[in-house]
Amino acid sequence: SIYLDQGKLDDAITQLSVTAEVDPNYKAVHRNLARAYLAKKDYDQALKHLDLELKLDPTAYDILVDRGATNILLAKYDQARTDLEGAVAAKPDLYNAYLKKAELAIAQEKYDEARQNLAKVLQLKKEAVEAYVQMGKVLVREKNYAEAKK
């Protein structure tokens, strides 16, 4: 959606909602509605459209990752874990699922688990800068400032 690309979220939602009414089986419209609602921090509406897209394509493992990430934002940690575990079970090389699993572990103060997931991210994608940022968060939260500076 041009409106979405321009950051005109309300216009994008209006346009995409009309498209969804005309063709409720059009996966991309639900993805874009989810993106627009995420940008507006309307996580419940974003989840609604991620759910609809997943129903249309149950093999869209990236949707499980996005839904897991959204559930982390809502502090729905059990659902986030279910989504992210489902994604990596189906597609073990999905590095961003491990990255989100690390974010989930950090949110729950499970730092050893976060480290394991971040190690997997770096195994799959050595240049994943996000993994280093998350590792820095782990070290800071553990008050391991000397290691965090490295």
Tab-separated table of C-alpha atoms in Angstrom:
chain	number	residue	atom	x	y	z
A	1	SER	CA	0.000	0.000	0.000
A	2	ILE	CA	1.334	3.404	-0.963
A	3	TYR	CA	-0.258	4.919	2.127
A	4	LEU	CA	1.499	2.408	4.351
A	5	ASP	CA	4.856	3.138	2.713
A	6	GLN	CA	4.242	6.848	3.267
A	7	GLY	CA	3.360	6.328	6.931
A	8	LYS	CA	-0.244	7.403	6.419
A	9	LEU	CA	-1.518	4.649	8.657
A	10	ASP	CA	-5.181	5.615	8.938
A	11	ASP	CA	-5.476	6.002	5.167
A	12	ALA	CA	-3.694	2.685	4.676
A	13	ILE	CA	-6.032	0.927	7.092
A	14	THR	CA	-9.076	2.381	5.356
A	15	GLN	CA	-7.851	1.358	1.903
A	16	LEU	CA	-6.711	-2.102	2.997
A	17	SER	CA	-9.921	-2.758	4.943
A	18	VAL	CA	-11.963	-2.141	1.806
A	19	THR	CA	-9.731	-4.555	-0.081
A	20	ALA	CA	-10.135	-7.143	2.684
A	21	GLU	CA	-13.915	-6.820	2.475
A	22	VAL	CA	-13.844	-7.348	-1.285
A	23	ASP	CA	-11.420	-10.283	-1.095
A	24	PRO	CA	-11.044	-11.672	2.439
A	25	ASN	CA	-8.789	-14.460	1.091
A	26	TYR	CA	-6.111	-12.063	-0.149
A	27	LYS	CA	-3.185	-12.848	2.172
A	28	ALA	CA	-1.131	-9.750	1.442
A	29	VAL	CA	-3.909	-7.424	2.572
A	30	HIS	CA	-3.912	-9.042	5.997
A	31	ARG	CA	-0.121	-8.787	6.219
A	32	ASN	CA	-0.268	-5.099	5.372
A	33	LEU	CA	-3.131	-4.465	7.791
A	34	ALA	CA	-1.080	-6.179	10.493
A	35	ARG	CA	1.904	-3.947	9.638
A	36	ALA	CA	-0.265	-0.825	9.813
A	37	TYR	CA	-1.798	-1.810	13.144
A	38	LEU	CA	1.628	-2.705	14.545
A	39	ALA	CA	2.884	0.736	13.555
A	40	LYS	CA	-0.090	2.257	15.397
A	41	LYS	CA	0.651	-0.010	18.388
A	42	ASP	CA	-2.802	-1.565	18.061
A	43	TYR	CA	-1.476	-5.035	18.775
A	44	ASP	CA	-4.842	-6.750	19.158
A	45	GLN	CA	-5.891	-5.706	15.651
A	46	ALA	CA	-2.472	-6.702	14.330
A	47	LEU	CA	-2.914	-10.159	15.866
A	48	LYS	CA	-6.347	-10.466	14.292
A	49	HIS	CA	-4.888	-9.980	10.821
A	50	LEU	CA	-1.884	-12.197	11.467
A	51	ASP	CA	-4.317	-14.918	12.548
A	52	LEU	CA	-6.345	-14.440	9.364
A	53	GLU	CA	-3.249	-14.649	7.204
A	54	LEU	CA	-2.079	-17.781	9.003
A	55	LYS	CA	-5.471	-19.411	8.426
A	56	LEU	CA	-5.082	-18.691	4.720
A	57	ASP	CA	-1.547	-20.102	4.660
A	58	PRO	CA	-0.721	-22.413	7.585
A	59	THR	CA	2.815	-22.903	6.216
A	60	ALA	CA	3.674	-19.193	6.491
A	61	TYR	CA	6.184	-19.646	9.291
A	62	ASP	CA	7.244	-16.021	9.122
A	63	ILE	CA	3.706	-15.159	10.270
A	64	LEU	CA	4.262	-17.308	13.351
A	65	VAL	CA	7.387	-15.256	14.045
A	66	ASP	CA	5.493	-11.984	13.592
A	67	ARG	CA	2.651	-13.217	15.777
A	68	GLY	CA	5.132	-14.377	18.407
A	69	ALA	CA	6.811	-10.968	18.361
A	70	THR	CA	3.445	-9.246	18.727
A	71	ASN	CA	2.545	-11.495	21.634
A	72	ILE	CA	5.823	-10.533	23.314
A	73	LEU	CA	4.760	-6.884	23.057
A	74	LEU	CA	1.463	-7.814	24.736
A	75	ALA	CA	3.315	-9.821	27.426
A	76	LYS	CA	1.452	-12.940	26.256
A	77	TYR	CA	4.567	-14.992	26.763
A	78	ASP	CA	3.043	-18.479	26.605
A	79	GLN	CA	1.425	-17.752	23.250
A	80	ALA	CA	4.617	-16.130	21.988
A	81	ARG	CA	6.600	-19.231	22.953
A	82	THR	CA	4.083	-21.504	21.213
A	83	ASP	CA	4.283	-19.450	18.009
A	84	LEU	CA	8.066	-19.237	17.997
A	85	GLU	CA	8.564	-22.914	18.850
A	86	GLY	CA	6.167	-23.788	16.043
A	87	ALA	CA	8.168	-21.687	13.615
A	88	VAL	CA	11.527	-23.276	14.469
A	89	ALA	CA	10.062	-26.788	14.589
A	90	ALA	CA	8.775	-26.362	11.054
A	91	LYS	CA	11.747	-24.413	9.719
A	92	PRO	CA	14.877	-24.876	11.858
A	93	ASP	CA	16.957	-22.382	9.863
A	94	LEU	CA	14.609	-19.453	10.520
A	95	TYR	CA	17.165	-17.301	12.324
A	96	ASN	CA	14.750	-14.467	13.128
A	97	ALA	CA	12.587	-16.936	15.083
A	98	TYR	CA	15.581	-17.638	17.335
A	99	LEU	CA	16.155	-13.906	17.648
A	100	LYS	CA	12.567	-13.428	18.835
A	101	LYS	CA	12.947	-16.421	21.169
A	102	ALA	CA	15.928	-14.586	22.676
A	103	GLU	CA	13.822	-11.426	23.087
A	104	LEU	CA	11.171	-13.509	24.803
A	105	ALA	CA	13.751	-15.023	27.142
A	106	ILE	CA	15.121	-11.559	27.958
A	107	ALA	CA	11.620	-10.289	28.708
A	108	GLN	CA	11.234	-13.192	31.128
A	109	GLU	CA	14.730	-12.706	32.588
A	110	LYS	CA	15.833	-16.132	31.351
A	111	TYR	CA	19.305	-15.060	30.325
A	112	ASP	CA	20.855	-18.507	29.767
A	113	GLU	CA	18.021	-19.323	27.388
A	114	ALA	CA	18.543	-15.979	25.651
A	115	ARG	CA	22.242	-16.764	25.178
A	116	GLN	CA	21.432	-20.176	23.671
A	117	ASN	CA	19.036	-18.625	21.183
A	118	LEU	CA	21.463	-15.866	20.293
A	119	ALA	CA	24.194	-18.438	19.710
A	120	LYS	CA	21.837	-20.221	17.305
A	121	VAL	CA	21.147	-16.931	15.505
A	122	LEU	CA	24.873	-16.362	15.009
A	123	GLN	CA	25.363	-19.948	13.893
A	124	LEU	CA	22.734	-19.409	11.190
A	125	LYS	CA	23.712	-15.846	10.285
A	126	LYS	CA	27.121	-14.695	11.510
A	127	GLU	CA	26.510	-11.080	10.484
A	128	ALA	CA	23.255	-10.755	12.465
A	129	VAL	CA	23.937	-7.437	14.177
A	130	GLU	CA	20.637	-7.745	16.063
A	131	ALA	CA	22.007	-10.766	17.936
A	132	TYR	CA	24.947	-8.744	19.222
A	133	VAL	CA	22.583	-5.974	20.342
A	134	GLN	CA	20.427	-8.491	22.205
A	135	MET	CA	23.522	-10.059	23.793
A	136	GLY	CA	24.486	-6.591	25.005
A	137	LYS	CA	21.057	-6.299	26.641
A	138	VAL	CA	21.570	-9.623	28.394
A	139	LEU	CA	24.971	-8.571	29.710
A	140	VAL	CA	23.719	-5.174	30.897
A	141	ARG	CA	20.739	-6.717	32.674
A	142	GLU	CA	23.136	-9.093	34.394
A	143	LYS	CA	25.255	-6.059	35.298
A	144	ASN	CA	28.194	-7.555	33.406
A	145	TYR	CA	29.255	-4.162	32.084
A	146	ALA	CA	32.858	-5.067	31.254
A	147	GLU	CA	31.733	-7.879	28.959
A	148	ALA	CA	28.980	-5.713	27.479
A	149	LYS	CA	31.549	-3.118	26.351
A	150	LYS	CA	33.260	-5.728	24.186
